[in-house]
Amino acid sequence: MSEPAPEILAAFEAAKGFMPVVEGLALFEAATEAAKLGLPLLEVGTYCGRSTILLADVARRAGTVAVTVDHHRGSEEQQPGWEYHDESVVDPEVGLMDTLPTFRRTLRKAGLEEHVIAVVGRSPQVAKVWGGQLGLVFIDGGHTDEHATNDYEGWASKVASGGLLLIHDVFPDPEDGGQAPYRIYLRALESGDFEEISVTDSLRVLRRLG
């Protein structure tokens, strides 16, 4: 099993974000396998860069790059009045969330800035102009059906043969969480293009066939 160095794991644990360590270790292991293809590793939904640390460290080791796609204005559940709102990442000048400065500081503290390309924009728009294949796509963006579907339709087809599609916050039981990630996970399996290779709590790892 591939594991991050202690200092990388410590940086991950110190970063602002929501991914538990056990899922982070599964992400790291999957990314290490996917990086053998020599293609970029892309995540949709960056927030403050907690999971980016792991992808960037894998990219550094493999001689490739991690790409992050996020508008950095926060997802639905991070807006004022919602459970995951964090006032410390609100831009006081415009009154909107802006996680980009925190994200950049996170990468700098971890010494990983040069191994990440941060794309600031909406996932469907970025997907339309992305022309290359990817070794890994990690979908961890908005949890409405609209956003999850857009992420899946925009990026799943760009996973190279043998590459990995990861979907976070997959909860088969509606009492555990929103169902949109679960629905795109089922859609990926039903497409016949992917096979599931691991399950770690709410993280699903699928390999592209053919």
CSV table of C-alpha atoms in Angstrom, one decimal:
chain,number,residue,atom,x,y,z
A,1,MET,CA,0.0,0.0,0.0
A,2,SER,CA,1.3,3.5,-0.9
A,3,GLU,CA,1.2,6.0,1.9
A,4,PRO,CA,2.2,9.7,2.1
A,5,ALA,CA,5.3,10.7,4.0
A,6,PRO,CA,4.6,11.9,7.6
A,7,GLU,CA,5.0,15.5,6.7
A,8,ILE,CA,2.5,15.3,3.8
A,9,LEU,CA,0.0,13.5,6.0
A,10,ALA,CA,0.5,16.1,8.7
A,11,ALA,CA,-0.1,18.9,6.1
A,12,PHE,CA,-3.3,17.2,5.0
A,13,GLU,CA,-4.6,16.9,8.5
A,14,ALA,CA,-3.7,20.5,9.3
A,15,ALA,CA,-5.5,21.9,6.2
A,16,LYS,CA,-9.0,23.2,6.3
A,17,GLY,CA,-11.4,20.7,4.8
A,18,PHE,CA,-13.7,17.8,5.4
A,19,MET,CA,-12.1,14.6,4.1
A,20,PRO,CA,-11.3,12.1,6.9
A,21,VAL,CA,-7.8,10.6,7.0
A,22,VAL,CA,-8.9,7.1,6.0
A,23,GLU,CA,-10.4,8.4,2.8
A,24,GLY,CA,-7.4,10.6,2.2
A,25,LEU,CA,-5.1,7.5,2.4
A,26,ALA,CA,-7.4,5.7,-0.1
A,27,LEU,CA,-7.2,8.8,-2.4
A,28,PHE,CA,-3.4,8.8,-2.1
A,29,GLU,CA,-3.2,5.1,-3.0
A,30,ALA,CA,-5.5,5.4,-6.0
A,31,ALA,CA,-3.7,8.5,-7.2
A,32,THR,CA,-0.4,6.7,-6.9
A,33,GLU,CA,-1.7,3.9,-9.2
A,34,ALA,CA,-3.3,6.3,-11.7
A,35,ALA,CA,-0.1,8.4,-11.9
A,36,LYS,CA,1.7,5.5,-13.5
A,37,LEU,CA,-0.1,6.5,-16.7
A,38,GLY,CA,2.0,9.7,-16.7
A,39,LEU,CA,-1.1,11.8,-17.2
A,40,PRO,CA,-2.5,14.7,-15.1
A,41,LEU,CA,-4.5,14.0,-12.0
A,42,LEU,CA,-7.6,16.3,-11.8
A,43,GLU,CA,-9.9,17.1,-9.0
A,44,VAL,CA,-13.3,18.9,-9.3
A,45,GLY,CA,-14.0,20.7,-6.1
A,46,THR,CA,-11.0,22.1,-4.3
A,47,TYR,CA,-12.2,24.2,-1.4
A,48,CYS,CA,-9.1,25.0,0.6
A,49,GLY,CA,-6.8,22.3,-0.8
A,50,ARG,CA,-6.9,19.5,1.8
A,51,SER,CA,-7.1,16.7,-0.8
A,52,THR,CA,-5.0,18.6,-3.3
A,53,ILE,CA,-2.0,18.1,-1.0
A,54,LEU,CA,-2.2,14.4,-1.5
A,55,LEU,CA,-2.7,14.6,-5.3
A,56,ALA,CA,0.1,17.1,-5.6
A,57,ASP,CA,2.5,15.0,-3.7
A,58,VAL,CA,1.7,12.0,-5.9
A,59,ALA,CA,2.1,14.2,-9.0
A,60,ARG,CA,5.5,15.4,-7.7
A,61,ARG,CA,6.7,11.9,-7.2
A,62,ALA,CA,5.5,10.7,-10.6
A,63,GLY,CA,6.7,13.7,-12.6
A,64,THR,CA,3.2,14.8,-13.6
A,65,VAL,CA,0.9,17.5,-12.4
A,66,ALA,CA,-2.3,17.9,-10.3
A,67,VAL,CA,-5.0,20.1,-11.7
A,68,THR,CA,-7.8,21.6,-9.6
A,69,VAL,CA,-11.0,23.0,-10.9
A,70,ASP,CA,-13.1,25.2,-8.6
A,71,HIS,CA,-14.8,28.6,-8.7
A,72,HIS,CA,-13.7,29.1,-5.1
A,73,ARG,CA,-17.1,30.7,-4.1
A,74,GLY,CA,-18.1,27.6,-2.1
A,75,SER,CA,-20.7,25.0,-2.8
A,76,GLU,CA,-24.4,25.1,-1.7
A,77,GLU,CA,-23.9,23.7,1.8
A,78,GLN,CA,-21.0,26.2,2.5
A,79,GLN,CA,-23.1,29.4,2.0
A,80,PRO,CA,-24.2,31.5,5.0
A,81,GLY,CA,-26.8,29.8,7.1
A,82,TRP,CA,-25.8,26.3,6.1
A,83,GLU,CA,-24.1,23.6,8.1
A,84,TYR,CA,-20.6,23.9,6.5
A,85,HIS,CA,-20.3,27.7,6.3
A,86,ASP,CA,-17.0,29.1,7.5
A,87,GLU,CA,-17.0,32.9,8.0
A,88,SER,CA,-13.2,33.0,7.9
A,89,VAL,CA,-13.2,32.3,4.2
A,90,VAL,CA,-15.6,35.1,3.3
A,91,ASP,CA,-14.1,38.1,1.4
A,92,PRO,CA,-15.3,41.1,3.4
A,93,GLU,CA,-15.0,43.4,0.4
A,94,VAL,CA,-17.5,41.6,-1.8
A,95,GLY,CA,-19.3,39.6,0.9
A,96,LEU,CA,-18.9,36.3,-0.9
A,97,MET,CA,-16.9,33.2,-0.1
A,98,ASP,CA,-13.4,33.1,-1.5
A,99,THR,CA,-11.4,30.0,-0.7
A,100,LEU,CA,-8.6,30.7,-3.2
A,101,PRO,CA,-6.3,32.6,-0.9
A,102,THR,CA,-6.5,29.9,1.8
A,103,PHE,CA,-6.0,27.2,-0.9
A,104,ARG,CA,-2.8,28.9,-2.1
A,105,ARG,CA,-1.5,29.3,1.4
A,106,THR,CA,-2.2,25.6,2.0
A,107,LEU,CA,-0.1,24.5,-1.0
A,108,ARG,CA,2.7,26.9,-0.1
A,109,LYS,CA,2.9,25.6,3.4
A,110,ALA,CA,3.1,22.1,2.1
A,111,GLY,CA,5.8,23.0,-0.5
A,112,LEU,CA,3.7,21.8,-3.4
A,113,GLU,CA,2.7,25.0,-5.3
A,114,GLU,CA,4.8,24.2,-8.4
A,115,HIS,CA,3.1,20.8,-8.8
A,116,VAL,CA,-0.4,22.1,-9.1
A,117,ILE,CA,-2.3,24.0,-11.8
A,118,ALA,CA,-5.3,25.7,-10.3
A,119,VAL,CA,-8.1,26.5,-12.7
A,120,VAL,CA,-10.5,29.0,-11.3
A,121,GLY,CA,-13.8,28.5,-13.1
A,122,ARG,CA,-17.1,26.6,-13.3
A,123,SER,CA,-16.6,22.8,-13.9
A,124,PRO,CA,-18.8,22.5,-17.1
A,125,GLN,CA,-17.1,25.5,-18.7
A,126,VAL,CA,-13.6,24.2,-17.9
A,127,ALA,CA,-14.5,20.7,-19.1
A,128,LYS,CA,-15.6,22.1,-22.5
A,129,VAL,CA,-12.1,23.5,-23.2
A,130,TRP,CA,-10.1,20.6,-21.7
A,131,GLY,CA,-8.8,18.6,-24.6
A,132,GLY,CA,-6.5,16.0,-23.2
A,133,GLN,CA,-6.8,12.7,-21.4
A,134,LEU,CA,-6.5,12.3,-17.6
A,135,GLY,CA,-5.0,9.6,-15.4
A,136,LEU,CA,-7.4,10.4,-12.6
A,137,VAL,CA,-10.6,12.4,-12.2
A,138,PHE,CA,-11.7,13.0,-8.6
A,139,ILE,CA,-15.3,14.4,-8.4
A,140,ASP,CA,-15.8,16.2,-5.1
A,141,GLY,CA,-17.8,19.3,-6.1
A,142,GLY,CA,-21.3,20.5,-5.6
A,143,HIS,CA,-23.8,17.9,-4.3
A,144,THR,CA,-27.0,18.9,-6.1
A,145,ASP,CA,-28.0,16.7,-9.0
A,146,GLU,CA,-27.3,19.5,-11.4
A,147,HIS,CA,-23.7,20.0,-10.3
A,148,ALA,CA,-22.9,16.3,-9.8
A,149,THR,CA,-24.3,15.5,-13.2
A,150,ASN,CA,-22.4,18.3,-14.9
A,151,ASP,CA,-19.2,17.1,-13.2
A,152,TYR,CA,-19.8,13.5,-14.3
A,153,GLU,CA,-20.8,14.4,-17.9
A,154,GLY,CA,-18.0,16.9,-18.3
A,155,TRP,CA,-15.1,14.8,-17.0
A,156,ALA,CA,-15.7,11.1,-16.9
A,157,SER,CA,-15.2,10.7,-20.6
A,158,LYS,CA,-11.7,12.3,-20.3
A,159,VAL,CA,-10.4,9.5,-18.0
A,160,ALA,CA,-7.9,7.5,-20.1
A,161,SER,CA,-8.2,3.8,-20.5
A,162,GLY,CA,-6.9,2.2,-17.3
A,163,GLY,CA,-7.3,5.5,-15.5
A,164,LEU,CA,-9.4,6.1,-12.4
A,165,LEU,CA,-12.6,7.9,-11.7
A,166,LEU,CA,-13.1,8.7,-8.0
A,167,ILE,CA,-16.4,9.9,-6.5
A,168,HIS,CA,-16.6,11.3,-3.0
A,169,ASP,CA,-19.5,11.5,-0.6
A,170,VAL,CA,-21.3,8.5,-2.0
A,171,PHE,CA,-24.1,7.5,0.4
A,172,PRO,CA,-26.4,4.7,-0.6
A,173,ASP,CA,-28.6,5.4,2.4
A,174,PRO,CA,-30.4,8.8,2.1
A,175,GLU,CA,-30.2,9.2,5.9
A,176,ASP,CA,-26.4,9.4,5.7
A,177,GLY,CA,-26.2,12.2,3.1
A,178,GLY,CA,-27.2,13.6,-0.3
A,179,GLN,CA,-27.9,11.2,-3.1
A,180,ALA,CA,-26.5,13.1,-6.1
A,181,PRO,CA,-23.0,11.6,-5.9
A,182,TYR,CA,-24.5,8.2,-5.4
A,183,ARG,CA,-26.6,8.6,-8.5
A,184,ILE,CA,-23.6,9.5,-10.7
A,185,TYR,CA,-21.7,6.6,-9.2
A,186,LEU,CA,-24.5,4.2,-10.2
A,187,ARG,CA,-24.5,5.9,-13.6
A,188,ALA,CA,-20.8,5.3,-14.1
A,189,LEU,CA,-21.2,1.6,-13.3
A,190,GLU,CA,-24.3,1.2,-15.5
A,191,SER,CA,-22.5,2.8,-18.4
A,192,GLY,CA,-20.2,-0.3,-18.7
A,193,ASP,CA,-17.2,2.0,-19.1
A,194,PHE,CA,-16.1,1.6,-15.5
A,195,GLU,CA,-15.5,-1.1,-12.9
A,196,GLU,CA,-15.4,-0.6,-9.1
A,197,ILE,CA,-12.0,-1.4,-7.6
A,198,SER,CA,-12.3,-0.1,-4.0
A,199,VAL,CA,-14.7,1.4,-1.5
A,200,THR,CA,-13.5,3.4,1.5
A,201,ASP,CA,-16.4,4.8,3.5
A,202,SER,CA,-17.9,7.4,1.1
A,203,LEU,CA,-15.1,7.3,-1.5
A,204,ARG,CA,-15.6,5.1,-4.5
A,205,VAL,CA,-12.7,4.2,-6.9
A,206,LEU,CA,-13.5,3.0,-10.4
A,207,ARG,CA,-11.3,2.0,-13.3
A,208,ARG,CA,-12.0,2.9,-16.9
A,209,LEU,CA,-12.2,-0.2,-19.1
A,210,GLY,CA,-11.3,-0.7,-22.7
